[in-house]
Every structure is written in C-alpha cells, then in structure tokens.
Amino acid sequence: MAKHAGVSVTTVSHVLNETPHTRVKEETVDRVRAAAEELGYRPNRLARGLRTHASEMIGLVAEEIAATPHAGRIILGAQKRADADGLALAIINSDLQREPTVPPRSVHAFLDRQVDGIVYATVYHDEVVVPPALQGIPAVLIGARDRDERLPSVLPDERTGAADVVGMLVEYGHRSIAFIDSAEDIPATRGRVRGYRDGMEAVGFSPDARIVAGTPDAAGGYRAAAQLLDQHDPPTALFCFDDRMAMGAYRAAAERGLRIPEDVSVVGFDDQDPLPTSMHPTLTTVALPHYEMGEWAVATLTARIRAGSPGDEPAMSCLLPCPVVVRESVAAPARR
C-alpha cells in the first residue's frame, strides 16, 4: 500500500494508526487514506491495542433497560458519540434487580475483554453501590448516582419537568390541576410528584387535595381519573405520571361525556413513542432525554479515558432537562 500511495511504510503506519506527535502533511494523509480505502485495508486494532494498552472499546451495562421502550434512544445516543470518538460500543443487559448494586459479574465480563471504560445504566435507583472493580477503570452512570460519590452520573430532571407542566397549565388559565400519581416507589415517582407540588406551591395552590395514585398503566390511570372526575368540583386539568396512565384518563373522560381538551385538559409524561401521537387528540407530554443521556455519558467517559486515569476529581452529577412537548390535549378551561 505504501507503494500505491507513493509514501514510505513508516508514513503509512503513522497515518493509519494515528500516531501522536508525528508531522505528516494533510495532502499526504489524504493520499494514504484514499489508497487504504481503494485497497480495502483496515488497520489491525488488536496489534495497535497491544502497543498502546488501549482496546478502543467501551462497555454499556444496562440494568433491564434494554427491555424498556426508551432503551434504543440511550443506545443510539451512546453509539453516535462513541463513533464520533473513534470507539466501539459493546452492550450487556444485566439481570433484573431491585437491589442498588452494580452487578459485578457484568463488570468483570467487560474487564476480562479489556474495555477502556464502562457506562452503567439503571432505571430503578436514586443511588447505587459500585463494586471495587469498577472503581479502577473510567466509568459513568446513567439514571443513578454513585453512593460513594466517585463516579460521574447523568439523570433526567424530572422534578423540574413536572413543575414546568404545572406552570404551562396555569398559563392556559387552569386553577384546578390534579396529579395522577404512580403507586410504585421508584425515583421517577418521587421526582414527578415533587415537581407537581413545586409547581402548585409556586403559584399558591394546595397540591395535596388533588393527588390520586394508581398502578402506572392505562387501568390505573382510568381508575384514578374516574375518581377525580366524579368529584363534586372536578379538576379542569389532569397531569398523569406517564403516558399510559393518560391513556386511561382519556377513557374515563370519554365515558363521562367530557371532551379533551374542551372540557378537561390531559398531560402525560415520558413521550413514549408512538403513544402520544397515536392518541386522539394527540397527547401533550414531557420528553425524557434518553438520547442526550447516552451521548453525555459516553462523552464524559471518553474524557476520563483520555485523561489517563479514572479521575480523582469529585464526581459530577448532571441533570438534563425534560422538555414539555405541547400537542392537542391542552386548552384553556371552559370554566374558570
């Protein structure tokens, strides 16, 4: 290939292996890469890894998240960033566990393959306990914080997202806003109900009288919405824990001859495709930044890898915004 490109073997090696601290003209770099492309040549990354002690591969350990509707968005965001950083991304889906401990077996599966860093994604925990093996390699958490505050983490700011929903409904003129909560004790439940309370208290409304909990599905949303809409003075807006509960609220409203949004506005949470856009009217909801969390985690991991150590600086925790996606299910109340 050196002959094909009209350069030395050393120059070809420097260009294709991206050897640092070498000076090769841009024109020569382009010629070498064009020759490699024409000849179908790929550098031997295994050999390069033996020289540099880097595999150029990172691992993503996913705690049940691979079975959730949003998993693809996290993986896409992580994959895009890994590609941009010249890294390969491998994925392991760990067993379902409610214990707040990063599974050591999954970590060791990646360490045995000499990955350069690990991202761990969880869906159930505020904090997790990190095994000692993960503390000796660059690592980042998605969806939870490190209890020992050693690893950086990224989480959705669901509390602010929920407060923003209340603020939006108040701007539309709503004064009677109910929250259909989840009966499951998970971080999302706590964050969203706190945000609802924040929003209500910010405008001087009492939140507690309008909170009803149910199972986080269409049936639970239906039962909670029915209870609220059958009150003597029913709310003019129903803010639901998730989009599936909002689907149940639609049914409860329809059975009572109420039109959405003319008689009652409905808001969900998650923006779980294709639910919001397939409902009639289309559902106003809150989007979770799964794609952005995947990108942020890999970008942060890459920085730690290139720093040459897991990092001794204090672990940072990043909250990414959850934007309100306004569609057709919200309008000014007919009665004020």
mmCIF file of C-alpha atoms in Angstrom:
data_model
loop_
_atom_site.group_PDB
_atom_site.id
_atom_site.type_symbol
_atom_site.label_atom_id
_atom_site.label_comp_id
_atom_site.label_asym_id
_atom_site.label_seq_id
_atom_site.Cartn_x
_atom_site.Cartn_y
_atom_site.Cartn_z
ATOM 1 C CA MET A 1 0.000 0.000 0.000
ATOM 2 C CA ALA A 2 2.927 2.346 0.645
ATOM 3 C CA LYS A 3 3.926 1.966 -2.996
ATOM 4 C CA HIS A 4 0.337 2.580 -4.110
ATOM 5 C CA ALA A 5 0.234 5.837 -2.115
ATOM 6 C CA GLY A 6 3.764 6.845 -3.083
ATOM 7 C CA VAL A 7 4.986 7.153 0.503
ATOM 8 C CA SER A 8 7.105 5.211 2.965
ATOM 9 C CA VAL A 9 5.859 2.293 5.060
ATOM 10 C CA THR A 10 6.551 4.403 8.171
ATOM 11 C CA THR A 11 4.326 7.194 6.885
ATOM 12 C CA VAL A 12 1.505 4.729 6.193
ATOM 13 C CA SER A 13 1.844 3.390 9.733
ATOM 14 C CA HIS A 14 1.755 6.873 11.266
ATOM 15 C CA VAL A 15 -1.362 7.881 9.278
ATOM 16 C CA LEU A 16 -3.454 4.738 9.703
ATOM 17 C CA ASN A 17 -2.567 4.274 13.360
ATOM 18 C CA GLU A 18 -2.973 7.990 14.071
ATOM 19 C CA THR A 19 0.387 8.015 15.804
ATOM 20 C CA PRO A 20 0.589 11.072 18.076
ATOM 21 C CA HIS A 21 3.303 13.721 17.795
ATOM 22 C CA THR A 22 4.081 12.993 14.145
ATOM 23 C CA ARG A 23 4.133 15.554 11.362
ATOM 24 C CA VAL A 24 2.542 14.407 8.128
ATOM 25 C CA LYS A 25 1.225 16.852 5.562
ATOM 26 C CA GLU A 26 -2.543 16.902 5.182
ATOM 27 C CA GLU A 27 -2.199 16.137 1.482
ATOM 28 C CA THR A 28 -0.159 13.021 2.300
ATOM 29 C CA VAL A 29 -2.694 11.929 4.940
ATOM 30 C CA ASP A 30 -5.490 12.203 2.377
ATOM 31 C CA ARG A 31 -3.463 10.213 -0.184
ATOM 32 C CA VAL A 32 -2.720 7.411 2.285
ATOM 33 C CA ARG A 33 -6.328 7.158 3.412
ATOM 34 C CA ALA A 34 -7.556 7.154 -0.197
ATOM 35 C CA ALA A 35 -5.144 4.332 -1.005
ATOM 36 C CA ALA A 36 -6.303 2.365 2.042
ATOM 37 C CA GLU A 37 -9.923 2.819 1.025
ATOM 38 C CA GLU A 38 -9.194 1.767 -2.563
ATOM 39 C CA LEU A 39 -7.325 -1.340 -1.440
ATOM 40 C CA GLY A 40 -9.832 -2.194 1.313
ATOM 41 C CA TYR A 41 -7.170 -2.014 4.005
ATOM 42 C CA ARG A 42 -8.094 -1.826 7.660
ATOM 43 C CA PRO A 43 -5.535 -1.300 10.450
ATOM 44 C CA ASN A 44 -5.037 -4.152 12.906
ATOM 45 C CA ARG A 45 -6.649 -2.746 16.036
ATOM 46 C CA LEU A 46 -5.646 -5.760 18.134
ATOM 47 C CA ALA A 47 -1.984 -5.161 17.355
ATOM 48 C CA ARG A 48 -2.421 -1.468 17.968
ATOM 49 C CA GLY A 49 -4.058 -2.190 21.307
ATOM 50 C CA LEU A 50 -1.112 -4.325 22.371
ATOM 51 C CA ARG A 51 1.192 -1.378 21.693
ATOM 52 C CA THR A 52 -0.963 1.330 23.244
ATOM 53 C CA HIS A 53 -2.580 -0.786 26.024
ATOM 54 C CA ALA A 54 -5.972 0.519 24.807
ATOM 55 C CA SER A 55 -8.730 -1.585 23.230
ATOM 56 C CA GLU A 56 -10.643 1.413 21.811
ATOM 57 C CA MET A 57 -13.776 -0.329 23.057
ATOM 58 C CA ILE A 58 -16.176 0.740 25.803
ATOM 59 C CA GLY A 59 -18.906 -1.266 27.514
ATOM 60 C CA LEU A 60 -22.507 -0.382 28.316
ATOM 61 C CA VAL A 61 -24.077 -2.402 31.146
ATOM 62 C CA ALA A 62 -27.852 -1.958 31.076
ATOM 63 C CA GLU A 63 -29.995 -2.958 34.067
ATOM 64 C CA GLU A 64 -33.198 -4.197 32.418
ATOM 65 C CA ILE A 65 -33.183 -1.001 30.390
ATOM 66 C CA ALA A 66 -32.717 -2.999 27.211
ATOM 67 C CA ALA A 67 -36.283 -4.248 27.715
ATOM 68 C CA THR A 68 -37.785 -0.766 28.130
ATOM 69 C CA PRO A 69 -39.198 1.366 25.314
ATOM 70 C CA HIS A 70 -36.550 4.035 25.795
ATOM 71 C CA ALA A 71 -33.508 1.747 25.670
ATOM 72 C CA GLY A 72 -32.967 2.309 21.984
ATOM 73 C CA ARG A 73 -32.653 6.052 22.485
ATOM 74 C CA ILE A 74 -29.934 5.672 25.129
ATOM 75 C CA ILE A 75 -28.073 3.195 22.955
ATOM 76 C CA LEU A 76 -28.380 5.420 19.866
ATOM 77 C CA GLY A 77 -27.036 8.427 21.738
ATOM 78 C CA ALA A 78 -24.186 6.393 23.204
ATOM 79 C CA GLN A 79 -23.398 4.809 19.834
ATOM 80 C CA LYS A 80 -23.321 8.121 17.992
ATOM 81 C CA ARG A 81 -20.921 9.629 20.495
ATOM 82 C CA ALA A 82 -18.742 6.511 20.571
ATOM 83 C CA ASP A 83 -18.479 6.595 16.772
ATOM 84 C CA ALA A 84 -17.510 10.265 16.863
ATOM 85 C CA ASP A 85 -14.832 9.483 19.446
ATOM 86 C CA GLY A 86 -13.462 6.538 17.461
ATOM 87 C CA LEU A 87 -14.627 3.938 19.982
ATOM 88 C CA ALA A 88 -16.545 0.679 19.594
ATOM 89 C CA LEU A 89 -19.538 0.171 21.900
ATOM 90 C CA ALA A 90 -20.418 -3.249 23.358
ATOM 91 C CA ILE A 91 -23.617 -3.863 25.349
ATOM 92 C CA ILE A 92 -24.532 -6.303 28.139
ATOM 93 C CA ASN A 93 -28.066 -6.451 29.521
ATOM 94 C CA SER A 94 -27.827 -7.408 33.196
ATOM 95 C CA ASP A 95 -30.455 -9.369 35.116
ATOM 96 C CA LEU A 96 -33.408 -7.501 36.597
ATOM 97 C CA GLN A 97 -32.538 -6.446 40.123
ATOM 98 C CA ARG A 98 -34.101 -4.088 42.619
ATOM 99 C CA GLU A 99 -31.002 -4.108 44.836
ATOM 100 C CA PRO A 100 -28.993 -0.886 44.386
ATOM 101 C CA THR A 101 -25.748 -2.638 43.475
ATOM 102 C CA VAL A 102 -23.937 -2.598 40.145
ATOM 103 C CA PRO A 103 -23.704 -6.298 39.136
ATOM 104 C CA PRO A 104 -20.016 -7.326 39.470
ATOM 105 C CA ARG A 105 -20.410 -10.198 37.002
ATOM 106 C CA SER A 106 -21.343 -7.811 34.184
ATOM 107 C CA VAL A 107 -18.465 -5.513 35.078
ATOM 108 C CA HIS A 108 -15.973 -8.391 35.080
ATOM 109 C CA ALA A 109 -17.300 -9.624 31.725
ATOM 110 C CA PHE A 110 -16.155 -6.327 30.226
ATOM 111 C CA LEU A 111 -12.939 -6.079 32.238
ATOM 112 C CA ASP A 112 -11.939 -9.537 31.026
ATOM 113 C CA ARG A 113 -12.226 -8.176 27.490
ATOM 114 C CA GLN A 114 -10.054 -5.180 28.395
ATOM 115 C CA VAL A 115 -12.532 -2.423 27.583
ATOM 116 C CA ASP A 116 -11.237 1.093 28.154
ATOM 117 C CA GLY A 117 -14.262 2.226 30.173
ATOM 118 C CA ILE A 118 -17.774 1.290 31.258
ATOM 119 C CA VAL A 119 -21.158 3.024 31.267
ATOM 120 C CA TYR A 120 -23.767 1.590 33.653
ATOM 121 C CA ALA A 121 -27.442 2.419 33.010
ATOM 122 C CA THR A 122 -30.169 1.812 35.599
ATOM 123 C CA VAL A 123 -33.872 2.555 35.785
ATOM 124 C CA TYR A 124 -34.808 1.970 39.416
ATOM 125 C CA HIS A 125 -32.299 3.575 41.759
ATOM 126 C CA ASP A 126 -31.512 7.004 43.198
ATOM 127 C CA GLU A 127 -28.069 5.731 44.236
ATOM 128 C CA VAL A 128 -26.084 2.587 43.509
ATOM 129 C CA VAL A 129 -23.206 0.827 45.230
ATOM 130 C CA VAL A 130 -20.271 0.460 42.851
ATOM 131 C CA PRO A 131 -18.109 -2.687 43.141
ATOM 132 C CA PRO A 132 -14.377 -2.167 43.708
ATOM 133 C CA ALA A 133 -13.575 -3.444 40.197
ATOM 134 C CA LEU A 134 -15.479 -0.543 38.642
ATOM 135 C CA GLN A 135 -13.560 1.990 40.705
ATOM 136 C CA GLY A 136 -10.296 1.117 38.967
ATOM 137 C CA ILE A 137 -11.467 1.968 35.445
ATOM 138 C CA PRO A 138 -13.067 5.075 33.894
ATOM 139 C CA ALA A 139 -16.816 4.711 34.425
ATOM 140 C CA VAL A 140 -20.021 6.776 34.202
ATOM 141 C CA LEU A 141 -23.556 6.134 35.497
ATOM 142 C CA ILE A 142 -26.847 6.787 33.698
ATOM 143 C CA GLY A 143 -30.008 7.143 35.762
ATOM 144 C CA ALA A 144 -28.449 6.927 39.235
ATOM 145 C CA ARG A 145 -25.733 8.442 41.399
ATOM 146 C CA ASP A 146 -22.737 6.708 42.931
ATOM 147 C CA ARG A 147 -23.388 6.345 46.665
ATOM 148 C CA ASP A 148 -19.678 6.933 47.349
ATOM 149 C CA GLU A 149 -19.613 9.982 45.030
ATOM 150 C CA ARG A 150 -16.696 8.705 42.952
ATOM 151 C CA LEU A 151 -18.281 8.315 39.524
ATOM 152 C CA PRO A 152 -19.946 10.986 37.340
ATOM 153 C CA SER A 153 -23.603 10.451 36.531
ATOM 154 C CA VAL A 154 -26.363 11.823 34.329
ATOM 155 C CA LEU A 155 -30.068 11.846 35.185
ATOM 156 C CA PRO A 156 -33.284 13.348 33.776
ATOM 157 C CA ASP A 157 -34.504 16.435 35.635
ATOM 158 C CA GLU A 158 -38.000 15.044 36.094
ATOM 159 C CA ARG A 159 -38.778 17.305 39.035
ATOM 160 C CA THR A 160 -38.295 20.483 37.001
ATOM 161 C CA GLY A 161 -40.079 18.924 34.021
ATOM 162 C CA ALA A 162 -43.149 18.239 36.176
ATOM 163 C CA ALA A 163 -43.074 21.746 37.656
ATOM 164 C CA ASP A 164 -42.938 23.133 34.103
ATOM 165 C CA VAL A 165 -46.146 21.255 33.250
ATOM 166 C CA VAL A 166 -47.984 22.950 36.106
ATOM 167 C CA GLY A 167 -46.622 26.321 35.013
ATOM 168 C CA MET A 168 -47.785 25.685 31.448
ATOM 169 C CA LEU A 169 -51.283 24.696 32.586
ATOM 170 C CA VAL A 170 -51.527 27.812 34.768
ATOM 171 C CA GLU A 171 -50.589 29.931 31.743
ATOM 172 C CA TYR A 172 -53.506 28.354 29.900
ATOM 173 C CA GLY A 173 -55.743 29.522 32.739
ATOM 174 C CA HIS A 174 -56.150 26.338 34.778
ATOM 175 C CA ARG A 175 -56.600 26.738 38.518
ATOM 176 C CA SER A 176 -57.772 23.213 39.378
ATOM 177 C CA ILE A 177 -54.947 20.852 38.383
ATOM 178 C CA ALA A 178 -54.891 17.233 39.606
ATOM 179 C CA PHE A 179 -51.972 14.832 39.564
ATOM 180 C CA ILE A 180 -52.487 11.140 38.817
ATOM 181 C CA ASP A 181 -49.513 9.578 40.572
ATOM 182 C CA SER A 182 -47.885 6.143 40.359
ATOM 183 C CA ALA A 183 -48.174 3.811 43.334
ATOM 184 C CA GLU A 184 -44.673 2.415 42.603
ATOM 185 C CA ASP A 185 -41.893 3.706 44.849
ATOM 186 C CA ILE A 186 -39.202 4.453 42.265
ATOM 187 C CA PRO A 187 -37.122 7.612 41.589
ATOM 188 C CA ALA A 188 -39.412 8.734 38.746
ATOM 189 C CA THR A 189 -42.434 8.658 41.060
ATOM 190 C CA ARG A 190 -40.733 10.750 43.702
ATOM 191 C CA GLY A 191 -39.289 13.267 41.252
ATOM 192 C CA ARG A 192 -42.505 13.864 39.337
ATOM 193 C CA VAL A 193 -44.792 14.291 42.343
ATOM 194 C CA ARG A 194 -42.261 16.657 43.935
ATOM 195 C CA GLY A 195 -42.231 18.691 40.739
ATOM 196 C CA TYR A 196 -46.027 18.827 40.722
ATOM 197 C CA ARG A 197 -46.002 20.071 44.313
ATOM 198 C CA ASP A 198 -43.270 22.608 43.468
ATOM 199 C CA GLY A 199 -45.323 23.969 40.596
ATOM 200 C CA MET A 200 -48.548 24.169 42.571
ATOM 201 C CA GLU A 201 -46.915 25.834 45.571
ATOM 202 C CA ALA A 202 -45.134 28.329 43.307
ATOM 203 C CA VAL A 203 -48.499 29.751 42.239
ATOM 204 C CA GLY A 204 -50.105 29.496 45.670
ATOM 205 C CA PHE A 205 -52.225 26.373 45.067
ATOM 206 C CA SER A 206 -52.575 23.477 47.507
ATOM 207 C CA PRO A 207 -51.356 20.285 45.830
ATOM 208 C CA ASP A 208 -52.330 17.507 48.225
ATOM 209 C CA ALA A 209 -56.103 17.553 47.749
ATOM 210 C CA ARG A 210 -55.729 16.738 44.055
ATOM 211 C CA ILE A 211 -53.294 13.769 44.119
ATOM 212 C CA VAL A 212 -54.621 10.252 43.451
ATOM 213 C CA ALA A 213 -52.288 7.278 42.943
ATOM 214 C CA GLY A 214 -52.729 4.129 40.896
ATOM 215 C CA THR A 215 -50.834 1.458 39.028
ATOM 216 C CA PRO A 216 -48.672 3.067 36.311
ATOM 217 C CA ASP A 217 -50.703 1.727 33.390
ATOM 218 C CA ALA A 218 -53.887 2.520 31.496
ATOM 219 C CA ALA A 219 -56.081 0.712 34.037
ATOM 220 C CA GLY A 220 -54.554 2.627 36.943
ATOM 221 C CA GLY A 221 -54.914 5.913 35.093
ATOM 222 C CA TYR A 222 -58.549 5.138 34.314
ATOM 223 C CA ARG A 223 -59.444 4.410 37.941
ATOM 224 C CA ALA A 224 -57.633 7.485 39.286
ATOM 225 C CA ALA A 225 -59.107 9.783 36.639
ATOM 226 C CA ALA A 226 -62.610 8.408 37.280
ATOM 227 C CA GLN A 227 -62.224 9.171 40.980
ATOM 228 C CA LEU A 228 -61.126 12.741 40.252
ATOM 229 C CA LEU A 229 -63.700 13.458 37.554
ATOM 230 C CA ASP A 230 -66.521 12.178 39.778
ATOM 231 C CA GLN A 231 -65.749 14.746 42.465
ATOM 232 C CA HIS A 232 -68.303 17.459 43.167
ATOM 233 C CA ASP A 233 -65.862 20.059 41.810
ATOM 234 C CA PRO A 234 -63.716 18.087 39.334
ATOM 235 C CA PRO A 235 -60.369 19.392 38.115
ATOM 236 C CA THR A 236 -60.084 21.107 34.757
ATOM 237 C CA ALA A 237 -56.686 19.501 34.054
ATOM 238 C CA LEU A 238 -55.297 16.012 34.708
ATOM 239 C CA PHE A 239 -51.498 15.688 34.859
ATOM 240 C CA CYS A 240 -50.609 11.993 34.655
ATOM 241 C CA PHE A 241 -47.484 10.217 35.888
ATOM 242 C CA ASP A 242 -46.932 8.657 32.467
ATOM 243 C CA ASP A 243 -48.459 8.391 29.003
ATOM 244 C CA ARG A 244 -50.083 5.028 29.724
ATOM 245 C CA MET A 245 -51.983 6.490 32.685
ATOM 246 C CA ALA A 246 -53.016 9.373 30.426
ATOM 247 C CA MET A 247 -54.500 6.838 28.020
ATOM 248 C CA GLY A 248 -56.689 5.578 30.870
ATOM 249 C CA ALA A 249 -57.659 9.171 31.706
ATOM 250 C CA TYR A 250 -58.861 9.618 28.114
ATOM 251 C CA ARG A 251 -61.214 6.663 28.575
ATOM 252 C CA ALA A 252 -62.545 7.951 31.895
ATOM 253 C CA ALA A 253 -63.256 11.367 30.355
ATOM 254 C CA ALA A 254 -64.988 9.856 27.323
ATOM 255 C CA GLU A 255 -67.265 7.685 29.498
ATOM 256 C CA ARG A 256 -68.421 10.851 31.288
ATOM 257 C CA GLY A 257 -69.136 12.714 28.059
ATOM 258 C CA LEU A 258 -66.173 15.053 28.572
ATOM 259 C CA ARG A 259 -64.224 16.325 25.571
ATOM 260 C CA ILE A 260 -60.449 16.688 25.573
ATOM 261 C CA PRO A 261 -59.274 19.443 25.717
ATOM 262 C CA GLU A 262 -62.519 21.473 25.665
ATOM 263 C CA ASP A 263 -63.843 20.131 28.966
ATOM 264 C CA VAL A 264 -60.672 18.736 30.560
ATOM 265 C CA SER A 265 -57.013 19.002 29.590
ATOM 266 C CA VAL A 266 -54.744 15.964 29.923
ATOM 267 C CA VAL A 267 -50.939 15.818 30.129
ATOM 268 C CA GLY A 268 -48.703 12.737 30.274
ATOM 269 C CA PHE A 269 -45.022 12.093 30.918
ATOM 270 C CA ASP A 270 -42.341 10.104 29.015
ATOM 271 C CA ASP A 271 -43.258 10.957 25.378
ATOM 272 C CA GLN A 272 -43.262 7.201 24.832
ATOM 273 C CA ASP A 273 -43.465 6.767 21.060
ATOM 274 C CA PRO A 274 -45.882 6.012 19.456
ATOM 275 C CA LEU A 275 -48.457 6.558 22.213
ATOM 276 C CA PRO A 276 -48.709 10.392 22.347
ATOM 277 C CA THR A 277 -49.130 10.893 18.601
ATOM 278 C CA SER A 278 -51.491 7.930 18.118
ATOM 279 C CA MET A 279 -53.981 9.143 20.746
ATOM 280 C CA HIS A 280 -56.878 11.392 19.755
ATOM 281 C CA PRO A 281 -56.389 14.201 20.389
ATOM 282 C CA THR A 282 -52.602 13.922 20.374
ATOM 283 C CA LEU A 283 -51.189 13.975 23.879
ATOM 284 C CA THR A 284 -49.231 16.815 25.437
ATOM 285 C CA THR A 285 -46.460 15.196 27.457
ATOM 286 C CA VAL A 286 -42.923 15.545 28.813
ATOM 287 C CA ALA A 287 -39.970 14.087 26.918
ATOM 288 C CA LEU A 288 -37.225 12.199 28.730
ATOM 289 C CA PRO A 289 -33.703 12.955 27.402
ATOM 290 C CA HIS A 290 -32.594 9.344 26.906
ATOM 291 C CA TYR A 291 -30.672 10.034 23.695
ATOM 292 C CA GLU A 292 -28.917 13.011 25.272
ATOM 293 C CA MET A 293 -28.058 10.987 28.393
ATOM 294 C CA GLY A 294 -26.402 8.316 26.243
ATOM 295 C CA GLU A 295 -24.387 10.979 24.422
ATOM 296 C CA TRP A 296 -23.376 12.761 27.622
ATOM 297 C CA ALA A 297 -22.302 9.552 29.333
ATOM 298 C CA VAL A 298 -20.015 8.446 26.508
ATOM 299 C CA ALA A 299 -18.573 11.943 26.023
ATOM 300 C CA THR A 300 -17.764 12.109 29.736
ATOM 301 C CA LEU A 301 -16.346 8.585 29.688
ATOM 302 C CA THR A 302 -14.129 9.413 26.705
ATOM 303 C CA ALA A 303 -12.750 12.452 28.521
ATOM 304 C CA ARG A 304 -11.896 10.318 31.549
ATOM 305 C CA ILE A 305 -10.248 7.670 29.373
ATOM 306 C CA ARG A 306 -8.120 10.257 27.598
ATOM 307 C CA ALA A 307 -7.169 11.823 30.915
ATOM 308 C CA GLY A 308 -5.273 8.613 31.542
ATOM 309 C CA SER A 309 -6.925 7.612 34.818
ATOM 310 C CA PRO A 310 -10.375 7.087 36.337
ATOM 311 C CA GLY A 311 -10.015 10.586 37.730
ATOM 312 C CA ASP A 312 -9.515 11.851 41.246
ATOM 313 C CA GLU A 313 -11.723 14.919 40.863
ATOM 314 C CA PRO A 314 -15.091 14.993 42.710
ATOM 315 C CA ALA A 315 -17.794 13.148 40.794
ATOM 316 C CA MET A 316 -20.174 15.450 38.954
ATOM 317 C CA SER A 317 -23.869 14.793 38.581
ATOM 318 C CA CYS A 318 -25.560 16.260 35.512
ATOM 319 C CA LEU A 319 -29.322 16.846 35.311
ATOM 320 C CA LEU A 320 -30.603 17.071 31.738
ATOM 321 C CA PRO A 321 -33.845 18.966 31.031
ATOM 322 C CA CYS A 322 -37.140 17.208 30.325
ATOM 323 C CA PRO A 323 -38.966 19.492 27.866
ATOM 324 C CA VAL A 324 -42.742 19.795 27.685
ATOM 325 C CA VAL A 325 -43.990 18.686 24.249
ATOM 326 C CA VAL A 326 -47.218 20.595 23.596
ATOM 327 C CA ARG A 327 -49.775 18.856 21.376
ATOM 328 C CA GLU A 328 -53.591 18.923 21.152
ATOM 329 C CA SER A 329 -54.734 17.703 24.582
ATOM 330 C CA VAL A 330 -54.365 21.048 26.397
ATOM 331 C CA ALA A 331 -56.510 24.155 26.056
ATOM 332 C CA ALA A 332 -57.899 26.946 28.227
ATOM 333 C CA PRO A 333 -60.582 25.647 30.624
ATOM 334 C CA ALA A 334 -64.208 26.193 29.671
ATOM 335 C CA ARG A 335 -64.961 27.122 33.282
ATOM 336 C CA ARG A 336 -62.667 29.218 35.489
#
